[in-house]
Backbone as XML, in Angstrom:
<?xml version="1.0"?>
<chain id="A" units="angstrom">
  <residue number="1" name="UNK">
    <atom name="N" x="0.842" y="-1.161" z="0.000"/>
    <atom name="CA" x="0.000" y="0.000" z="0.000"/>
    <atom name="C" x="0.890" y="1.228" z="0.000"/>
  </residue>
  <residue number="2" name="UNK">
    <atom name="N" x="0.863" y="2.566" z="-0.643"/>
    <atom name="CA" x="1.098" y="3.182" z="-1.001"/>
    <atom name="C" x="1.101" y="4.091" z="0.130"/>
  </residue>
  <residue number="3" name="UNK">
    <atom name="N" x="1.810" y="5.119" z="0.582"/>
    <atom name="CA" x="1.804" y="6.132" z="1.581"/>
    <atom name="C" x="1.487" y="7.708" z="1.143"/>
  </residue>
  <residue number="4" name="UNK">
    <atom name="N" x="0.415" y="8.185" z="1.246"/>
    <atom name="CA" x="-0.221" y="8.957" z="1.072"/>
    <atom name="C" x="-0.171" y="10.442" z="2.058"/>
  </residue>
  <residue number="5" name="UNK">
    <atom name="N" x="0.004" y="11.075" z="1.771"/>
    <atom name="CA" x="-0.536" y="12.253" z="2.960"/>
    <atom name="C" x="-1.288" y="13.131" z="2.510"/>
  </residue>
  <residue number="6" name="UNK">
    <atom name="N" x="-2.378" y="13.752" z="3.323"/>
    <atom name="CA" x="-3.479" y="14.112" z="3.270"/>
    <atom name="C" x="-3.279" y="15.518" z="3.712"/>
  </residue>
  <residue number="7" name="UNK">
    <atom name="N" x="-3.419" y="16.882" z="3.334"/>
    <atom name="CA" x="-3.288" y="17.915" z="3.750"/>
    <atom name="C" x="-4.798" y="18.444" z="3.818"/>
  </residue>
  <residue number="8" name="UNK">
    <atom name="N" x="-4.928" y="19.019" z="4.847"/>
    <atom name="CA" x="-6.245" y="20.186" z="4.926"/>
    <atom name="C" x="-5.716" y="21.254" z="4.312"/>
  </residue>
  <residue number="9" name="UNK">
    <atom name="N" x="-6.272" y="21.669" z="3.169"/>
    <atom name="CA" x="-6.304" y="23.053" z="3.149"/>
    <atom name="C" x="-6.799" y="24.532" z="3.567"/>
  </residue>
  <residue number="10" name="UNK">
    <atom name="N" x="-5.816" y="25.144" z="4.148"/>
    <atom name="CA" x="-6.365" y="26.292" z="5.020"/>
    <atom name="C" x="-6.185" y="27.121" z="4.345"/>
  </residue>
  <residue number="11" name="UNK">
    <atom name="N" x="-7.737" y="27.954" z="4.238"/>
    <atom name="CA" x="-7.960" y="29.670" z="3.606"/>
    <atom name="C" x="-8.161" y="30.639" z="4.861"/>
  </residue>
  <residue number="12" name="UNK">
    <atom name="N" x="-7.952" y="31.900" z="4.358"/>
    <atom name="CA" x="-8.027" y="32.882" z="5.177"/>
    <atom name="C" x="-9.807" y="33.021" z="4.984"/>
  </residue>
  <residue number="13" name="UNK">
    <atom name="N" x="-10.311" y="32.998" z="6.199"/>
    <atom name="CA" x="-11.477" y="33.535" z="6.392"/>
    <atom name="C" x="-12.251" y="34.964" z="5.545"/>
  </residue>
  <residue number="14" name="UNK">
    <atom name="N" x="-13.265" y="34.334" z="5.274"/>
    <atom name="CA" x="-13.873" y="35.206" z="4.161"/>
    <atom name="C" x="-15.052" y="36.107" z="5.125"/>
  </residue>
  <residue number="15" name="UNK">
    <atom name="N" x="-15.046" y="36.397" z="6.377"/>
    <atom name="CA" x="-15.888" y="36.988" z="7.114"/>
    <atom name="C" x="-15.982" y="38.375" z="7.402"/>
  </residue>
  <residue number="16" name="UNK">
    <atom name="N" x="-14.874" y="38.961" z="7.176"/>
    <atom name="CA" x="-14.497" y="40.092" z="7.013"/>
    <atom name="C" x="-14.811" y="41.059" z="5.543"/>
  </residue>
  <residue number="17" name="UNK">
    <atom name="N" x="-14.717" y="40.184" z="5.017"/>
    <atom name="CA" x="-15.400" y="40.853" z="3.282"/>
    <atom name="C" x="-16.532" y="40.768" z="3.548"/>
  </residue>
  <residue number="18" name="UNK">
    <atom name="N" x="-17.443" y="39.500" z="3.899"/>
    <atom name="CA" x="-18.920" y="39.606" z="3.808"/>
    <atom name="C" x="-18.955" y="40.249" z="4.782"/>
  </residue>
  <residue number="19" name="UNK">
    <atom name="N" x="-18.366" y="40.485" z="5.826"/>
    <atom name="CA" x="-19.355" y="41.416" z="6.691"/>
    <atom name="C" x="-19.308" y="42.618" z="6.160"/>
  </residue>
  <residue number="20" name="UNK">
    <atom name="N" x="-18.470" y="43.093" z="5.715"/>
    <atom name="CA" x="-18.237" y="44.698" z="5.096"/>
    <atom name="C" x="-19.298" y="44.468" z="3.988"/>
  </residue>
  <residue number="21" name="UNK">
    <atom name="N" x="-19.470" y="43.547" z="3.093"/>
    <atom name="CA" x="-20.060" y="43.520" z="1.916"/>
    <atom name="C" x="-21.692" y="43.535" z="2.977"/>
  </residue>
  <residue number="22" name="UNK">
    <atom name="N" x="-22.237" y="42.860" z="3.433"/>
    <atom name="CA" x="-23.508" y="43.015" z="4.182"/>
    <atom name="C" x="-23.778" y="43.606" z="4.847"/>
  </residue>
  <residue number="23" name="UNK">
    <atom name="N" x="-22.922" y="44.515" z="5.610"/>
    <atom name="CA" x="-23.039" y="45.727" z="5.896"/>
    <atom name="C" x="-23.269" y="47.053" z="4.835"/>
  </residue>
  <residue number="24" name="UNK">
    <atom name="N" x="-22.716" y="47.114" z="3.873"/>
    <atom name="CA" x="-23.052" y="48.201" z="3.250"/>
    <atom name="C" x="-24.499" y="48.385" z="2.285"/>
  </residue>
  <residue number="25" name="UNK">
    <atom name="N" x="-24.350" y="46.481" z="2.008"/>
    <atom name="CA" x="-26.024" y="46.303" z="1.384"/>
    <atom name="C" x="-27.092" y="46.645" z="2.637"/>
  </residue>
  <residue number="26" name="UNK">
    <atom name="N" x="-26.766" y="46.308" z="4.036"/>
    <atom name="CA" x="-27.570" y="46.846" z="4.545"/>
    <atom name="C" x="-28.312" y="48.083" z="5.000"/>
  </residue>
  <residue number="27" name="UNK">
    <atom name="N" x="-27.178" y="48.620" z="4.436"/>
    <atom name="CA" x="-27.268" y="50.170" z="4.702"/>
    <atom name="C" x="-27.973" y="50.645" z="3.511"/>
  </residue>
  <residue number="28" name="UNK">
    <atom name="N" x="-27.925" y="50.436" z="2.031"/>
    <atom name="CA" x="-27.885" y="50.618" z="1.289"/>
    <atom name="C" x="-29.565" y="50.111" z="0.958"/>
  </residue>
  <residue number="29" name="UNK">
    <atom name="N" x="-29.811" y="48.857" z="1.827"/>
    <atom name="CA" x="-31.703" y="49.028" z="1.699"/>
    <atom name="C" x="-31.907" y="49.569" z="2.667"/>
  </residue>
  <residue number="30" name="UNK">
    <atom name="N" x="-31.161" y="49.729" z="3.841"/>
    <atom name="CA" x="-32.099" y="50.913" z="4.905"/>
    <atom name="C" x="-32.223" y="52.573" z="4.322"/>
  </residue>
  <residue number="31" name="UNK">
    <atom name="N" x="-31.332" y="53.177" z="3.302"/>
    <atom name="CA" x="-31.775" y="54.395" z="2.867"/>
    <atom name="C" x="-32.724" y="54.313" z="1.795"/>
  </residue>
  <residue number="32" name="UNK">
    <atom name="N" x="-32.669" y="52.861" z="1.008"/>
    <atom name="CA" x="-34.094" y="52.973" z="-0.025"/>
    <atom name="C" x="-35.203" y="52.756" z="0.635"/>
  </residue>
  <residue number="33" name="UNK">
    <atom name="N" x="-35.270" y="52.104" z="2.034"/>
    <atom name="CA" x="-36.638" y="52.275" z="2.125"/>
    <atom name="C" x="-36.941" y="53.536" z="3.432"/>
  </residue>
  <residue number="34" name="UNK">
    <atom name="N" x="-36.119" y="54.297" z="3.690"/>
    <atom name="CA" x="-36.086" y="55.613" z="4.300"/>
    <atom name="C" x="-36.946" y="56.198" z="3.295"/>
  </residue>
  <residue number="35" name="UNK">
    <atom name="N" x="-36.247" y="56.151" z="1.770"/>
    <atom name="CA" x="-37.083" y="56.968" z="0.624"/>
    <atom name="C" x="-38.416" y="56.945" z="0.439"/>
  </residue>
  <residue number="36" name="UNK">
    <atom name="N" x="-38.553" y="55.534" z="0.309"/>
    <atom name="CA" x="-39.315" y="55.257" z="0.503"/>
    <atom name="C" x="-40.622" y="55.412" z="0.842"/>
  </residue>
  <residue number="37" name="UNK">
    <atom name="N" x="-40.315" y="55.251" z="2.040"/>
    <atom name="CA" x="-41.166" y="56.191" z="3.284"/>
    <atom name="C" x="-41.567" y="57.396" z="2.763"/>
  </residue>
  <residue number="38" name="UNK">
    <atom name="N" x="-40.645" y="57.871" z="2.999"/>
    <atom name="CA" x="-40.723" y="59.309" z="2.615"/>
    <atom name="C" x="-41.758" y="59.916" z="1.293"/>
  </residue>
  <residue number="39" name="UNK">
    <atom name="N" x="-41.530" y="59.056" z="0.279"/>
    <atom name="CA" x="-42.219" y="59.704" z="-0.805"/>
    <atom name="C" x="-43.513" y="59.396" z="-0.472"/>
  </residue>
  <residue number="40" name="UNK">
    <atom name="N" x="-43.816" y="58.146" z="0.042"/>
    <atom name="CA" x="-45.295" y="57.747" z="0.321"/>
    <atom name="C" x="-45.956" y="58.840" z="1.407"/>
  </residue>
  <residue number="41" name="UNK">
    <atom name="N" x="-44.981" y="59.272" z="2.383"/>
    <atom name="CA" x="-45.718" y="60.220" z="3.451"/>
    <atom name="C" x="-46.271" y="61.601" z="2.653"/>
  </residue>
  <residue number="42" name="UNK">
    <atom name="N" x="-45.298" y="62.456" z="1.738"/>
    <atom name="CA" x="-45.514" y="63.203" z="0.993"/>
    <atom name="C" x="-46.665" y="63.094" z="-0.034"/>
  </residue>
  <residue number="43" name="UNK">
    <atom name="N" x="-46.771" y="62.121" z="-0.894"/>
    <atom name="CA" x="-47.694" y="61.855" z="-1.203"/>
    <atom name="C" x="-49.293" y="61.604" z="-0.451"/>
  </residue>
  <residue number="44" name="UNK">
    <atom name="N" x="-49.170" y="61.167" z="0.211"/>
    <atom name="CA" x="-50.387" y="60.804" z="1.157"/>
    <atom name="C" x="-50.428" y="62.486" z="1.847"/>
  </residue>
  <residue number="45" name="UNK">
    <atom name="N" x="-49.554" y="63.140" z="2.306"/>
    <atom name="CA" x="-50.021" y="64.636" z="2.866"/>
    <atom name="C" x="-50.267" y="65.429" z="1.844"/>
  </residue>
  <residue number="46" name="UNK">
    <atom name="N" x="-50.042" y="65.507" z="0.268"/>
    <atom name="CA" x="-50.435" y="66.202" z="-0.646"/>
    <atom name="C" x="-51.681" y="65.788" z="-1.212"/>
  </residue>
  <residue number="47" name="UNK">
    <atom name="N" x="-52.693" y="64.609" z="-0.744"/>
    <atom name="CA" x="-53.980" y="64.517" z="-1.205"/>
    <atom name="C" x="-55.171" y="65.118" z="0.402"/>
  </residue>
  <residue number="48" name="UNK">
    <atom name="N" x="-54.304" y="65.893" z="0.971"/>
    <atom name="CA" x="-55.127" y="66.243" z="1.964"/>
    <atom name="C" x="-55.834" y="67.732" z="1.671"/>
  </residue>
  <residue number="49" name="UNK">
    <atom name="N" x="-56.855" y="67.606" z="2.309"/>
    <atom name="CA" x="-57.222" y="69.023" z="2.239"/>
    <atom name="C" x="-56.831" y="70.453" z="3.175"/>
  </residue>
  <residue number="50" name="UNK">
    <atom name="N" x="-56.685" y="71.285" z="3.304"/>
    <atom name="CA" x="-55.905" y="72.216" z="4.015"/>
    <atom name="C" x="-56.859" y="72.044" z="5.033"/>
  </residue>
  <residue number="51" name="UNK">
    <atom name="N" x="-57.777" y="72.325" z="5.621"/>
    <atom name="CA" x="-58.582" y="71.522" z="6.693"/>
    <atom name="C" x="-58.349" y="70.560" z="7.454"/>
  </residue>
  <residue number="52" name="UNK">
    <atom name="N" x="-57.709" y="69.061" z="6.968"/>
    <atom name="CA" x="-57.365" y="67.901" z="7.361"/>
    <atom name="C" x="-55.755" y="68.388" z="7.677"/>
  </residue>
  <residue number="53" name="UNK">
    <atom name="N" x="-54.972" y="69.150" z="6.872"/>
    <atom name="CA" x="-53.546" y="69.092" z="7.647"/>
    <atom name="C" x="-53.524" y="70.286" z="8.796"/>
  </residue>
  <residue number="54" name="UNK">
    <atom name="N" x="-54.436" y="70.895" z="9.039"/>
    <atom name="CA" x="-54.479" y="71.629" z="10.371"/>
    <atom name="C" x="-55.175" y="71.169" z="11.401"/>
  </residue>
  <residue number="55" name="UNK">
    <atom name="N" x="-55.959" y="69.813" z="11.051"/>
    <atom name="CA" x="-56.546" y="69.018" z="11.939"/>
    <atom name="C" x="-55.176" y="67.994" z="12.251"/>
  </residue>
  <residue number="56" name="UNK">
    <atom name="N" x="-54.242" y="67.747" z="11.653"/>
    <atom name="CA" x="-53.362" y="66.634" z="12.240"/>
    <atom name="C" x="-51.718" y="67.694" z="12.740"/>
  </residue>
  <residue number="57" name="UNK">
    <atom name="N" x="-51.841" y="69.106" z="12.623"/>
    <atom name="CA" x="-51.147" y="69.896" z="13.313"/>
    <atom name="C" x="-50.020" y="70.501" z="11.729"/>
  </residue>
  <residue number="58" name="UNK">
    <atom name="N" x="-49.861" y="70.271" z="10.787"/>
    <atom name="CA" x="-49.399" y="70.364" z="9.867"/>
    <atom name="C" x="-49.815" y="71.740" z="9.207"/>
  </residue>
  <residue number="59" name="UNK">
    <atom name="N" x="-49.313" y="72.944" z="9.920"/>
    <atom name="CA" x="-50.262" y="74.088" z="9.591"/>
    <atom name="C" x="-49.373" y="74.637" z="8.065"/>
  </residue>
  <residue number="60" name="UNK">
    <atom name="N" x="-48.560" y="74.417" z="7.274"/>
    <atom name="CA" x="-47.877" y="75.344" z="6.396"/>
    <atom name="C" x="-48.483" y="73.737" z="5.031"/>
  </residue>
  <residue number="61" name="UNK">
    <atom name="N" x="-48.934" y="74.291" z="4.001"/>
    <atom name="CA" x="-48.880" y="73.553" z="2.878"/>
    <atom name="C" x="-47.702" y="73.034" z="2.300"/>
  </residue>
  <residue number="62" name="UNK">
    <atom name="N" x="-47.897" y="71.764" z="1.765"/>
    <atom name="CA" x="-46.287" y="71.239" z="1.036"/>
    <atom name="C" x="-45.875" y="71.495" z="-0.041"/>
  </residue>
  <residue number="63" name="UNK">
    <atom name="N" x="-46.983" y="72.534" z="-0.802"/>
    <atom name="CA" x="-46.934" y="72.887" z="-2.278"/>
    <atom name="C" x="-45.660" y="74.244" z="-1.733"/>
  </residue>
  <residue number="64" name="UNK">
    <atom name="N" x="-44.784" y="74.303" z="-2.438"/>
    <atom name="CA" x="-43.824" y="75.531" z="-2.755"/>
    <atom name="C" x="-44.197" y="76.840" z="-3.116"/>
  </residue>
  <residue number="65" name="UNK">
    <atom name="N" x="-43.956" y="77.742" z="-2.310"/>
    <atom name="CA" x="-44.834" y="78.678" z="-2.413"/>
    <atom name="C" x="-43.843" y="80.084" z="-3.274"/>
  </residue>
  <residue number="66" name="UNK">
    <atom name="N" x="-44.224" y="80.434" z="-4.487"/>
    <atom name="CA" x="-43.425" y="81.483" z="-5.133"/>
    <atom name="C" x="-44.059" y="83.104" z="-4.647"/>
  </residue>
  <residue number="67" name="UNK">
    <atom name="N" x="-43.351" y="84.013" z="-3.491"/>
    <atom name="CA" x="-43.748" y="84.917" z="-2.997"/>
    <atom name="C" x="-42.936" y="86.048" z="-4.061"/>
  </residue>
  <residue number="68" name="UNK">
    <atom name="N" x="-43.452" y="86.862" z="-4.936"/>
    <atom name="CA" x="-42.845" y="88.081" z="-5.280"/>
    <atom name="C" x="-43.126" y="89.107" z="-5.102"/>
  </residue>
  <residue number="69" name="UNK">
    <atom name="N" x="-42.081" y="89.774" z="-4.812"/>
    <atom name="CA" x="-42.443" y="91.429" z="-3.939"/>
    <atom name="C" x="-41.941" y="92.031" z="-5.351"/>
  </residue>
  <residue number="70" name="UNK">
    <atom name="N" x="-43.269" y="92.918" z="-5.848"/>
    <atom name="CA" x="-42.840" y="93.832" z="-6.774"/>
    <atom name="C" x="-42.668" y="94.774" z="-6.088"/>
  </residue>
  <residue number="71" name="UNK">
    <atom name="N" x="-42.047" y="95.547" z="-6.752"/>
    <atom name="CA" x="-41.914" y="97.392" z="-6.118"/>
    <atom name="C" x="-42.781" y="98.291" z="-7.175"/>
  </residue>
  <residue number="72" name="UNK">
    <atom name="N" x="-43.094" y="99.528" z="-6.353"/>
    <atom name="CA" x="-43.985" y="100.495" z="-7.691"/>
    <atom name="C" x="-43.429" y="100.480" z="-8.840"/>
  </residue>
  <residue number="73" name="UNK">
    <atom name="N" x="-41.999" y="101.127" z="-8.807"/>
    <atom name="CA" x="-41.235" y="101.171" z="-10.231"/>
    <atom name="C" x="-41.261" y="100.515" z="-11.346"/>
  </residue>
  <residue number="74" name="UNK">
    <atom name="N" x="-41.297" y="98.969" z="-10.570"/>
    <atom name="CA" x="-41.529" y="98.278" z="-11.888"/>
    <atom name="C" x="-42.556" y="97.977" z="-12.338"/>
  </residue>
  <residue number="75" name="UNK">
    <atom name="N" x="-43.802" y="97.994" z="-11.266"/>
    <atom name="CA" x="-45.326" y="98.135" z="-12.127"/>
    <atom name="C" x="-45.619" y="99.278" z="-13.058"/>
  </residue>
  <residue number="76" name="UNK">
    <atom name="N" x="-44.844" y="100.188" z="-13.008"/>
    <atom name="CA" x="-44.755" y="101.206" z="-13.746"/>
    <atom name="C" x="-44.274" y="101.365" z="-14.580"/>
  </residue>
  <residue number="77" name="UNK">
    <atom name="N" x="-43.019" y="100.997" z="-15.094"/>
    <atom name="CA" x="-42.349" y="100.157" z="-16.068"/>
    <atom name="C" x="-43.375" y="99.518" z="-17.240"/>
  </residue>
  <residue number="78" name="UNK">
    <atom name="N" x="-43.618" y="97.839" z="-16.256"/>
    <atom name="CA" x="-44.602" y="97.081" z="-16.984"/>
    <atom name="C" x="-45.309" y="97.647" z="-17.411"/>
  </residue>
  <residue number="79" name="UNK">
    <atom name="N" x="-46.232" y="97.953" z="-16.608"/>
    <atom name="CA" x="-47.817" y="99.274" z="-17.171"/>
    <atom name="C" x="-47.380" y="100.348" z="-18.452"/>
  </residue>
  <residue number="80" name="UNK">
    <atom name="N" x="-46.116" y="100.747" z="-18.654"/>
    <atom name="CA" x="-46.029" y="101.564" z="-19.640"/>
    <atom name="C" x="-45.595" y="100.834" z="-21.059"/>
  </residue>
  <residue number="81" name="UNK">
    <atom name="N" x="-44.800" y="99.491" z="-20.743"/>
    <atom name="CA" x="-44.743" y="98.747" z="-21.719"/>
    <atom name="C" x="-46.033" y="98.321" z="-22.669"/>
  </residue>
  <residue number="82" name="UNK">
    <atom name="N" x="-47.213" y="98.031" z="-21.742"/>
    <atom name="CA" x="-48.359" y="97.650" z="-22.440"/>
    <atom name="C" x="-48.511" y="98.672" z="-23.556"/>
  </residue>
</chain>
């Protein structure tokens, strides 16, 4: 009979990559479904009526509000352009 030897082969542990690697996927679905969230809350507070978001304490609308301060001068301006 023939004399044989048998080696185990030893690798360096792969636990350290997957954990870094499953760690960052985890992170990486905890901010998509942060978004998630998020767009659905927005959505769901933009089919409310201004009534209903001062009934749940939400007193300022989520629509963007474009405020312009003219001055006389330039209505005067405009107005003479016509």
């Amino acid at each position: 009979m023939a004399h044989t030897e048998t080696h185990a082969k030893t690798r360096a542990p792969k636990q350290r990559l997957l954990g870094a690697m499953s760690k960052s996927v985890a992170a990486a679905l905890a901010a998509f479904t942060a978004w998630r969230r998020a767009v659905a809350g927005r959505r769901a507070l933009a089919d409310l009526t201004p009534d209903q978001l001062k009934d749940i304490g939400c007193l300022e609308p989520l629509a963007p509000k474009f405020v312009v301060r003219v001055g006389v001068g330039l209505m005067t301006d405009l107005m003479s352009m016509r």
